[in-house]
Amino acid sequence: MKKITYCLFLLILATSCSTKSFQQDLPVTDQIRLNQIGFYPNQAKKAIILEGKEAQTFYVVDKKNKIVFTGNLISSGAKTLSGKDSYIADFSDLTKTGSFILAIPGVGKSVSFLVEKEVHSTLGLAAMKAFYFQRVSTALPTEYAGIWARAAGHPDDQVQIHPSAAGTGRPTGTVVAAPKGWYDAGDYNKYIVNSGITMGTLFALYEDFPKYTTNLKLNIPASTQQLPDYLEEILWNLEWMFAMQDPQDGGVYHKLTTARFEGMVMPEHAINQRYLVAKSTAAALDFAAVMAQANRVYRDYLPDLSAQCLMAAEQAWTWAVANPQVLYEQNEMNKVHEPDIVTGAYGDRDLKDEWVWAASELYISTQNDQYLAKISGPEPEFRLPSWANVRWLGYYSLLRHQQSLPKFPNEMLESITEQMIQTADGYVKSGATSAYRTVMGQNQRDFIWGSNSVAANQGILLIQAYLLTKNNSYLQGALDNMDYLLGRNATGYAYVTGFGSKSPINPHHRPSEAEPDKAPVPGFLVGGPNPGQQDGCTYASKIPDESYTDQTCSYASNEVAINWNAPLVYLINAFEAIMH
Ligand code: G3I
Ligand code: 9MR
């Protein structure tokens, strides 16, 4: 008996020693690129390895050093943009939940990750909570903001009409109140065009997944007991948007801004004069689209507000019809008006897509034929939504509401659907052979200023295609891009502040920069790789997908922005809603 116990003891020692040493000997390597948050039990699980060789064995190991999955690396058959070979560890068949690492003898081990239901739910909430942290004109108390509590900044109750915006009722220098809203980005200004796509995307999540979205708990102050937190947060920006419309003529100011960017200080110390600058057609149309959507979304909660939204939308539309081509041209404007305005321009020169978006939302909300007449079908080439390209926001809405639009021409719905499916198929196909097995990066042109929002918006397109067809490969493509954003990429960063084992700690975000002793405000997607490198910071690489630097100077790759967080909110929460 003694002998047996002794042997057993040795055996246990031997097994635990062998697994322990197997793991202990392996260094953590960043050559294993994977979603640093984790995976859903019943969905694909992939890591990309930039070292190693074909057929090499890999292990997934649990907290107790037990091997729960064994597999072999396969070559991706593709080179990364920097010319490296890549290998795939596919452990999709692992359905066990828990915390794991991936280990490859001779290469190293990964950071730990989870396999769990609702694995991205905390991130989904944080991505939306980031909007609360961007609130203008209010203090953020500890109760809601934790260590990121701060004093109120920018009351915006004494905003001046800039000469570019002067009109009969409101001459230059007229003082107007336009409080609330969200800070656009790392800067403190408020831009209608960028609020357009941001609000449109957030409303899209609500309209696609109303039940899920209604139940999100954000821990934010309630202005009324009637609203779900999600719509409460959006209301903060909607209220500001109302004030950007000139009550005299329905026109909408392009932006509310200081003349130059403020210093790297907390909001309460950024006190330079703010102006309402130039009305523009892009602002009027984006505003009209958002207000028309808001009319539907708030109808059951706040009927009076909802009715006001529609009125505001129609007035902005009427202004745009009378002023169809008023572009925002900052340089031209600065030649004739003072002070010069040198903050973000969001100066779109092609408004065809803004007309389609505004007309679509207004048509869905009113079914009035005058709007239908302004909706045109897709252009030959698909263009992914961005602040300057909002056509597909309108199409997503039309597809979503098609059952309640009996008079909408079938042929147009068909051509919209066809282009969506073609695009989704193209994405999935190219993703399936790319070095990181992601849709993102299949084309070098994906790497622009705010490239991470390209990844997120590609994910949205794929989710829209999935909702329409229930074709699972589209959902997988969207998941691949989510993995891209969370670590399966050329830099190994999880690009969201506060999430993942290697994430940005020096975002170009004034409230984060002004308090460098604290962790950056969490839940923000940074812009991401951008070979333009327009900020002149020092980057470690010029390769498009590696042109990222986690330095505060890097506004071209490491800034945060509401129009980048909105598609993150959509992508993550859509997944959580679908997996529910
Ligand atoms: O249109 C061209 C395209 O044809 C070309 O292929 C591509 C190659 O890079 O460039 C495209 O233009 C770029 C444009 O964005 C559209 O993507 C410009 O080079 C690029 O400089 C421009 O960057 C914009 C940046 O402001 C500078 O104006 C970003 O989209 C925009 O997100 C960013 O927004 C700023 C606000 O101005 C101020 N607040 C912060 C915010 C985020 O950084
Ligand atoms: O902080 C600004 C950021 O929000 C903008 O995206 C960026 C580009 O317009 O500009 C940043 O401000 C910089 C300015 O352009 C040049 N001087 C330094 C400013 C802070 O880095």
XYZ file of C-alpha atoms and ligand atoms in Angstrom:
644
model
C 0.000 0.000 0.000
C 2.777 2.382 0.986
C 4.567 1.539 -2.219
C 1.491 2.267 -4.356
C 0.940 5.645 -2.691
C 4.609 6.471 -3.183
C 4.412 5.522 -6.856
C 1.260 7.538 -7.328
C 2.984 10.467 -5.688
C 5.902 10.150 -8.090
C 3.551 9.874 -11.023
C 1.652 13.006 -10.061
C 4.942 14.794 -9.510
C 6.203 13.648 -12.860
C 3.106 14.739 -14.769
C 2.829 18.049 -13.033
C 6.580 18.613 -13.394
C 6.498 17.796 -17.048
C 3.568 20.123 -17.876
C 4.918 22.758 -15.575
C 8.346 22.762 -17.074
C 6.894 22.558 -20.564
C 5.155 25.835 -19.886
C 7.612 27.443 -17.554
C 10.432 27.109 -20.016
C 8.494 28.922 -22.667
C 8.796 32.700 -22.770
C 5.728 34.783 -23.501
C 6.082 35.794 -27.121
C 4.337 38.510 -29.067
C 4.834 36.477 -32.225
C 1.562 34.757 -31.387
C -1.162 37.175 -32.478
C -4.651 36.572 -31.184
C -7.692 38.264 -29.752
C -6.403 39.143 -26.280
C -9.874 39.191 -24.751
C -10.988 35.818 -25.985
C -13.415 33.684 -27.920
C -16.959 32.364 -27.911
C -17.209 28.628 -27.147
C -19.027 27.789 -30.369
C -17.286 30.142 -32.778
C -14.011 30.105 -34.680
C -10.768 30.487 -32.699
C -7.598 31.368 -34.540
C -4.173 32.686 -33.757
C -1.606 33.813 -36.293
C 2.007 32.943 -35.582
C 4.847 34.853 -37.168
C 7.507 32.305 -36.237
C 7.557 28.533 -36.378
C 7.063 26.125 -39.181
C 4.498 24.104 -41.042
C 2.954 21.215 -39.081
C 4.568 22.246 -35.801
C 2.484 21.172 -32.821
C 0.723 23.724 -30.670
C -1.121 23.288 -27.394
C -3.899 25.122 -25.636
C -3.248 24.872 -21.918
C -5.595 25.715 -19.054
C -4.920 27.380 -15.702
C -4.041 24.036 -14.117
C -1.438 23.391 -16.793
C -3.644 20.812 -18.403
C -3.489 20.517 -22.164
C -7.037 20.922 -23.429
C -6.339 21.060 -27.149
C -3.544 19.935 -29.442
C -3.191 20.916 -33.069
C -0.718 21.572 -35.851
C 0.216 24.903 -37.383
C -0.648 25.333 -41.006
C 0.935 27.834 -43.331
C -1.323 30.732 -44.316
C 0.203 30.576 -47.779
C 0.509 34.347 -47.717
C 3.124 36.864 -46.698
C 2.438 39.783 -44.406
C 2.916 43.282 -45.847
C 6.389 43.254 -44.318
C 7.194 40.025 -46.126
C 6.954 37.602 -43.194
C 5.516 34.096 -43.409
C 2.559 33.428 -41.182
C 1.094 30.273 -39.686
C -2.357 29.555 -38.375
C -3.203 27.832 -35.126
C -6.857 26.894 -35.477
C -8.417 25.719 -32.225
C -12.027 26.368 -33.154
C -12.989 22.906 -31.891
C -12.095 23.842 -28.335
C -15.457 24.469 -26.703
C -14.387 24.203 -23.080
C -14.721 27.481 -21.212
C -12.039 29.014 -19.028
C -8.779 30.917 -19.159
C -6.068 29.534 -21.437
C -2.756 30.142 -23.114
C -1.507 28.902 -26.437
C 1.915 27.267 -26.257
C 4.261 26.316 -29.064
C 7.472 24.535 -28.056
C 10.421 26.313 -29.617
C 8.399 29.493 -30.177
C 6.843 30.553 -26.899
C 3.490 31.024 -25.278
C 0.748 33.574 -25.730
C -0.765 35.852 -23.146
C -3.839 34.352 -21.512
C -7.264 34.614 -23.100
C -10.780 33.475 -22.256
C -13.207 31.121 -23.880
C -16.551 32.170 -22.540
C -20.115 33.004 -23.427
C -20.575 36.782 -23.454
C -16.797 37.080 -23.639
C -16.935 40.616 -25.094
C -19.792 41.994 -23.025
C -17.600 44.118 -20.731
C -15.846 45.583 -23.739
C -19.183 46.269 -25.423
C -20.315 48.285 -22.421
C -16.999 50.119 -22.093
C -16.998 51.108 -25.758
C -20.370 52.800 -25.221
C -19.390 54.215 -21.836
C -16.541 55.980 -23.650
C -19.199 58.360 -25.016
C -20.130 59.317 -21.475
C -16.461 60.166 -20.859
C -16.612 62.485 -23.898
C -19.539 64.482 -22.515
C -19.225 68.240 -22.902
C -20.656 70.827 -20.418
C -20.881 68.563 -17.398
C -18.820 67.264 -14.510
C -18.261 63.520 -14.409
C -18.654 62.483 -10.759
C -16.767 59.527 -9.270
C -20.013 57.629 -8.913
C -20.131 57.238 -12.701
C -16.603 57.979 -13.840
C -14.492 56.258 -11.156
C -10.881 57.424 -11.212
C -11.597 59.376 -14.385
C -13.958 61.747 -12.571
C -13.425 65.329 -13.731
C -14.764 68.840 -13.465
C -17.187 70.277 -16.003
C -15.708 71.868 -19.090
C -17.034 73.928 -21.979
C -20.432 75.176 -20.819
C -20.894 76.394 -24.410
C -23.485 78.894 -23.265
C -21.596 81.857 -24.785
C -20.684 80.652 -28.238
C -20.142 83.390 -30.826
C -21.419 83.447 -34.367
C -18.305 83.451 -36.554
C -18.502 85.834 -39.551
C -18.725 82.794 -41.862
C -22.018 81.922 -40.185
C -23.529 85.395 -39.901
C -27.096 85.841 -41.145
C -29.865 88.379 -40.842
C -31.179 87.213 -37.493
C -27.742 86.350 -36.116
C -25.036 88.838 -37.122
C -21.332 88.221 -36.393
C -20.636 88.039 -32.693
C -24.186 87.099 -31.671
C -23.946 84.960 -28.553
C -25.703 81.619 -28.759
C -25.939 78.655 -26.376
C -25.148 75.212 -27.766
C -24.180 73.114 -24.741
C -23.786 69.338 -24.282
C -22.737 66.970 -27.050
C -19.615 64.796 -27.119
C -16.061 65.946 -27.712
C -15.262 64.785 -31.215
C -12.021 63.030 -30.477
C -8.754 63.831 -28.760
C -9.676 67.468 -29.340
C -12.483 69.420 -27.684
C -14.485 70.588 -30.683
C -17.899 69.443 -31.904
C -18.475 68.754 -35.587
C -21.879 68.027 -37.103
C -20.608 65.928 -40.005
C -18.729 63.577 -37.719
C -21.663 63.411 -35.330
C -23.687 62.321 -38.349
C -22.109 58.946 -39.007
C -21.547 58.430 -35.285
C -25.205 58.844 -34.378
C -26.335 56.933 -37.478
C -24.199 53.955 -36.500
C -25.328 53.997 -32.871
C -28.982 54.201 -33.921
C -28.399 51.316 -36.335
C -27.367 49.086 -33.424
C -30.528 50.072 -31.594
C -32.736 49.399 -34.609
C -31.066 46.057 -35.364
C -31.007 44.756 -31.794
C -33.567 46.745 -29.782
C -34.012 44.221 -26.991
C -30.332 43.714 -26.356
C -29.517 47.399 -26.572
C -32.357 48.391 -24.269
C -30.910 46.175 -21.557
C -27.378 47.583 -21.600
C -26.504 49.027 -18.196
C -24.005 51.859 -18.507
C -24.028 53.392 -15.033
C -24.710 56.909 -16.241
C -26.999 59.577 -14.758
C -30.651 59.406 -15.786
C -32.323 62.581 -17.057
C -35.682 60.853 -17.018
C -36.809 57.442 -15.845
C -38.203 56.707 -19.305
C -35.066 55.959 -21.256
C -32.796 52.949 -21.550
C -29.190 53.946 -20.731
C -28.149 53.533 -24.339
C -30.638 56.101 -25.600
C -29.937 58.309 -22.599
C -26.302 58.611 -23.620
C -27.187 59.344 -27.236
C -29.679 61.994 -26.109
C -26.767 63.996 -24.700
C -25.428 64.526 -28.202
C -28.845 64.860 -29.813
C -29.652 67.809 -27.546
C -26.524 69.570 -28.693
C -27.345 68.885 -32.323
C -30.700 70.670 -31.988
C -28.821 73.817 -30.981
C -26.720 73.645 -34.164
C -29.757 74.470 -36.279
C -30.473 78.110 -37.010
C -34.121 78.536 -35.967
C -34.538 81.295 -38.568
C -33.949 79.212 -41.674
C -33.360 75.572 -40.703
C -29.721 75.663 -41.853
C -27.183 73.776 -39.755
C -23.776 75.062 -38.659
C -20.864 72.896 -39.735
C -19.123 72.975 -36.371
C -18.698 74.473 -32.931
C -15.030 75.107 -32.340
C -12.205 77.229 -31.032
C -10.146 78.956 -33.720
C -7.156 76.654 -33.076
C -6.793 73.392 -31.194
C -6.559 73.799 -27.423
C -3.494 72.693 -25.442
C -3.123 69.299 -23.800
C -5.162 70.293 -20.756
C -8.256 69.073 -18.947
C -11.592 70.379 -20.299
C -12.069 72.955 -17.542
C -8.742 74.590 -18.452
C -9.515 74.776 -22.169
C -11.333 78.077 -22.133
C -10.699 79.813 -25.429
C -13.598 81.461 -27.246
C -15.773 79.029 -29.202
C -17.600 79.814 -32.428
C -20.436 78.525 -34.527
C -18.868 78.282 -37.964
C -20.422 78.296 -41.468
C -23.596 76.483 -42.431
C -23.019 73.699 -44.942
C -25.120 71.340 -47.021
C -23.257 68.320 -45.667
C -24.110 69.401 -42.116
C -27.772 69.995 -43.004
C -28.145 66.582 -44.664
C -26.295 64.598 -41.994
C -28.346 66.423 -39.385
C -31.566 65.638 -41.264
C -30.655 61.940 -41.461
C -29.846 61.715 -37.748
C -32.980 63.588 -36.702
C -35.170 61.420 -38.926
C -33.728 58.298 -37.309
C -34.101 59.819 -33.856
C -37.750 60.429 -34.651
C -38.277 56.654 -34.918
C -35.979 55.573 -32.119
C -37.355 57.920 -29.447
C -41.016 57.684 -30.563
C -42.107 55.193 -27.890
C -40.177 56.832 -25.074
C -40.378 60.584 -25.565
C -43.100 61.340 -28.142
C -42.723 65.119 -27.953
C -38.994 64.980 -28.505
C -39.532 62.502 -31.311
C -41.929 64.903 -33.048
C -39.436 67.761 -32.661
C -36.774 65.591 -34.273
C -38.860 65.102 -37.375
C -39.624 68.793 -37.606
C -35.931 69.656 -37.287
C -35.063 67.045 -39.924
C -37.575 68.414 -42.403
C -36.439 71.995 -41.865
C -32.819 71.032 -42.446
C -33.831 69.131 -45.565
C -35.744 72.144 -46.879
C -32.668 74.314 -46.297
C -30.501 71.808 -48.165
C -32.892 71.744 -51.114
C -32.609 75.538 -51.324
C -28.807 75.414 -50.780
C -27.773 72.157 -52.431
C -24.054 72.721 -52.849
C -22.706 74.773 -49.957
C -19.370 73.059 -49.318
C -17.276 73.639 -46.230
C -14.025 75.032 -47.584
C -11.931 76.105 -44.648
C -9.002 77.584 -46.571
C -11.266 79.701 -48.757
C -13.199 80.807 -45.722
C -10.013 81.875 -43.941
C -9.147 84.169 -46.849
C -12.218 86.274 -46.181
C -13.096 85.891 -42.505
C -11.405 86.272 -39.158
C -10.370 84.708 -36.939
C -8.872 81.934 -39.083
C -10.316 78.568 -38.142
C -7.738 75.754 -38.327
C -9.415 72.891 -36.463
C -10.836 69.737 -38.087
C -12.482 70.514 -41.417
C -14.531 67.430 -42.239
C -14.731 69.134 -45.599
C -16.524 66.739 -47.902
C -16.702 67.748 -51.565
C -19.028 65.040 -52.840
C -22.515 65.252 -51.371
C -24.314 62.633 -53.470
C -24.134 60.132 -50.638
C -25.386 62.622 -48.016
C -28.503 63.191 -50.141
C -29.144 59.461 -50.309
C -28.713 58.978 -46.584
C -30.929 61.907 -45.562
C -33.590 61.021 -48.121
C -33.596 57.382 -47.001
C -34.036 58.148 -43.314
C -36.699 60.760 -44.012
C -38.523 58.407 -46.341
C -38.505 55.581 -43.799
C -39.867 57.896 -41.101
C -42.504 59.628 -43.238
C -43.062 57.514 -46.382
C -43.377 60.821 -48.176
C -42.727 60.525 -51.932
C -40.644 63.699 -52.145
C -37.875 61.861 -50.281
C -38.250 58.690 -52.294
C -37.580 60.725 -55.422
C -34.136 61.664 -54.047
C -32.983 58.125 -53.280
C -30.756 56.687 -55.967
C -29.350 53.193 -56.266
C -25.760 52.104 -55.649
C -22.839 53.523 -57.580
C -20.808 51.023 -59.610
C -18.171 50.776 -56.907
C -19.029 50.006 -53.279
C -17.666 52.547 -50.805
C -17.422 51.655 -47.162
C -19.074 54.101 -44.747
C -16.835 56.821 -43.340
C -17.555 60.374 -42.204
C -17.393 61.464 -45.835
C -19.294 58.496 -47.257
C -22.680 57.871 -45.744
C -24.616 56.357 -48.646
C -24.624 52.896 -47.125
C -25.990 54.123 -43.817
C -29.112 54.929 -45.823
C -29.073 51.564 -47.582
C -28.646 49.630 -44.335
C -31.701 51.446 -42.996
C -33.739 50.781 -46.148
C -32.905 47.075 -46.041
C -33.742 46.922 -42.343
C -37.133 48.576 -42.833
C -38.010 47.132 -46.237
C -41.045 45.227 -44.934
C -42.726 48.460 -43.939
C -41.966 50.277 -47.204
C -44.476 48.784 -49.682
C -43.972 51.551 -52.231
C -40.200 51.342 -52.329
C -39.099 50.124 -55.791
C -38.144 46.485 -55.790
C -35.444 46.842 -58.412
C -33.551 49.302 -56.234
C -33.789 47.043 -53.203
C -32.478 44.230 -55.332
C -29.509 46.176 -56.628
C -28.653 47.344 -53.117
C -28.875 43.786 -51.834
C -26.819 42.514 -54.721
C -23.992 44.976 -54.119
C -24.015 44.189 -50.418
C -23.741 40.459 -51.031
C -21.081 40.904 -53.684
C -19.051 43.037 -51.310
C -19.494 40.622 -48.422
C -18.509 37.686 -50.634
C -15.441 39.560 -51.833
C -14.461 40.345 -48.238
C -14.846 36.768 -47.075
C -12.940 35.431 -50.064
C -9.952 37.722 -49.680
C -9.934 37.308 -45.890
C -9.695 33.547 -46.329
C -6.295 33.782 -48.014
C -4.724 36.782 -46.252
C -1.754 36.502 -43.903
C -3.768 37.317 -40.770
C -6.920 35.683 -42.103
C -8.793 38.944 -41.684
C -10.861 40.959 -44.108
C -9.066 44.010 -42.796
C -5.802 44.547 -44.605
C -6.650 42.499 -47.686
C -6.080 45.798 -49.450
C -3.275 48.182 -48.472
C -5.726 51.014 -49.015
C -7.483 49.926 -45.833
C -4.695 51.652 -43.905
C -5.830 55.267 -43.824
C -6.206 57.763 -40.984
C -8.628 55.961 -38.651
C -7.952 52.563 -40.273
C -9.325 50.756 -37.245
C -12.725 52.168 -38.107
C -12.306 50.633 -41.560
C -11.971 47.226 -39.874
C -15.021 47.903 -37.712
C -17.100 49.212 -40.620
C -16.200 46.199 -42.755
C -17.438 44.136 -39.816
C -20.731 46.048 -39.843
C -21.204 45.454 -43.573
C -20.692 41.745 -42.940
C -23.134 41.722 -40.044
C -25.724 43.505 -42.182
C -25.208 40.836 -44.855
C -25.524 38.136 -42.188
C -28.757 39.608 -40.814
C -30.197 39.596 -44.307
C -29.082 36.122 -45.381
C -28.150 34.229 -42.197
C -25.066 33.069 -44.099
C -22.628 32.124 -41.371
C -19.492 32.932 -43.366
C -20.371 36.640 -43.106
C -20.558 36.398 -39.349
C -17.185 34.657 -39.325
C -15.693 37.429 -41.452
C -16.945 40.007 -38.963
C -15.478 37.958 -36.123
C -12.119 37.876 -37.906
C -12.101 41.671 -38.000
C -13.037 41.843 -34.351
C -10.048 39.581 -33.647
C -7.971 41.940 -35.786
C -8.903 44.904 -33.603
C -8.164 42.962 -30.440
C -4.709 41.674 -31.325
C -4.590 39.449 -34.408
C -2.756 42.009 -36.462
C 0.635 43.270 -37.565
C 1.480 45.226 -34.408
C 0.087 42.843 -31.808
C -1.911 45.637 -30.185
C -5.425 45.267 -28.876
C -6.416 48.721 -30.101
C -8.879 49.599 -27.333
C -7.704 51.510 -24.255
C -7.924 49.456 -21.069
C -8.549 46.123 -22.818
C -6.180 43.293 -23.663
C -2.650 42.658 -22.469
C -1.000 45.060 -24.911
C -3.159 48.087 -25.519
C -2.590 51.810 -26.075
C -1.449 53.667 -22.996
C -0.647 57.027 -24.589
C -3.605 57.878 -26.805
C -3.862 61.334 -28.362
C -6.760 62.254 -26.079
C -6.526 65.438 -24.088
C -8.157 64.205 -20.847
C -5.872 61.150 -20.891
C -2.767 63.169 -21.723
C -3.487 65.864 -19.156
C -3.477 63.301 -16.342
C -0.574 61.061 -17.296
C -0.438 59.358 -13.896
C -3.738 57.663 -14.531
C -4.433 54.868 -16.958
C -5.952 56.282 -20.155
C -9.706 56.707 -20.137
C -10.952 53.212 -21.070
C -13.058 51.880 -23.912
C -11.624 53.952 -26.785
C -10.608 52.561 -30.146
C -7.507 54.384 -31.359
C -7.154 55.357 -35.026
C -4.689 52.600 -35.883
C -2.014 52.017 -38.527
C -1.745 54.864 -41.034
C 1.292 55.067 -43.303
C 0.459 58.728 -43.976
C 2.122 59.424 -40.593
C 0.908 63.043 -40.937
C 1.757 63.853 -37.308
C 5.520 63.711 -37.878
C 6.088 61.495 -34.819
C 8.764 58.817 -34.937
C 7.331 55.475 -36.030
C 9.126 52.133 -35.801
C 7.971 51.102 -39.265
C 6.761 52.532 -42.543
C 4.894 49.382 -43.552
C 1.176 50.256 -43.855
C -0.161 47.775 -41.294
C 2.670 48.554 -38.858
C 2.468 52.358 -39.125
C 1.213 52.764 -35.619
C 2.867 54.279 -32.603
C 1.553 54.421 -29.062
C 2.713 57.973 -28.421
C 0.644 60.972 -27.442
C 2.091 62.984 -30.332
C 0.561 60.584 -32.819
C -2.775 62.079 -33.772
C -2.550 60.309 -37.123
C -2.419 56.801 -35.614
C -3.203 57.035 -31.912
C -6.047 59.521 -31.538
C -9.526 58.465 -30.439
C -12.712 59.655 -32.144
C -16.466 59.212 -31.785
C -16.847 58.029 -35.386
C -14.358 55.254 -34.686
C -15.898 54.195 -31.384
C -19.404 53.998 -32.816
C -18.604 51.141 -35.224
C -16.696 49.447 -32.394
C -19.836 49.725 -30.253
C -21.859 48.291 -33.116
C -19.506 45.405 -33.920
C -18.918 44.211 -30.368
C -22.492 44.572 -29.177
C -23.966 43.092 -32.345
C -21.874 40.006 -31.647
C -22.980 39.858 -28.052
C -26.603 40.263 -29.173
C -26.316 37.545 -31.830
C -24.546 35.156 -29.421
C -27.121 35.722 -26.681
O -9.555 61.213 -49.900
C -8.230 60.671 -49.889
C -8.194 59.373 -50.644
O -8.538 59.597 -51.977
C -6.803 58.733 -50.503
O -6.811 57.448 -51.059
C -6.421 58.622 -49.032
C -5.017 58.098 -48.816
O -4.609 58.259 -47.475
O -6.520 59.890 -48.439
C -7.822 60.408 -48.470
O -7.903 61.595 -47.744
C -7.718 61.472 -46.357
C -8.997 61.827 -45.644
O -8.786 61.813 -44.276
C -10.117 60.816 -45.937
O -9.825 59.560 -45.389
C -6.607 62.425 -45.954
O -5.386 61.990 -46.511
C -6.491 62.477 -44.465
O -5.584 63.493 -44.100
C -7.828 62.762 -43.841
O -7.715 62.610 -42.462
C -8.738 63.138 -41.670
C -8.081 64.002 -40.591
O -9.064 64.447 -39.673
C -7.376 65.219 -41.161
O -8.271 66.068 -41.772
C -9.481 61.982 -41.017
O -10.241 61.278 -41.999
C -10.402 62.463 -39.933
O -10.909 61.348 -39.233
C -9.645 63.374 -38.968
O -10.554 63.884 -38.061
C -10.036 64.621 -36.981
C -10.709 65.980 -37.014
O -10.271 66.674 -38.157
C -10.434 66.767 -35.736
N -10.748 65.990 -34.564
C -10.014 64.751 -34.504
C -10.337 63.876 -35.687
C -9.653 62.532 -35.611
O -8.290 62.571 -35.894
O -5.077 67.499 -31.389
C -5.380 67.688 -32.754
C -6.119 66.477 -33.289
O -7.366 66.355 -32.646
C -6.286 66.555 -34.788
O -6.776 65.329 -35.281
C -4.968 66.848 -35.436
C -5.080 67.014 -36.947
O -5.930 68.039 -37.294
O -4.397 68.011 -34.903
C -4.126 67.907 -33.534
O -3.577 69.114 -33.091
C -2.250 69.343 -33.428
C -2.183 70.382 -34.549
O -2.761 69.925 -35.730
C -0.735 70.788 -34.789
N -0.121 71.228 -33.574
C -0.135 70.229 -32.515
C -1.537 69.841 -32.169
C -1.567 68.794 -31.066
O -0.812 67.678 -31.385
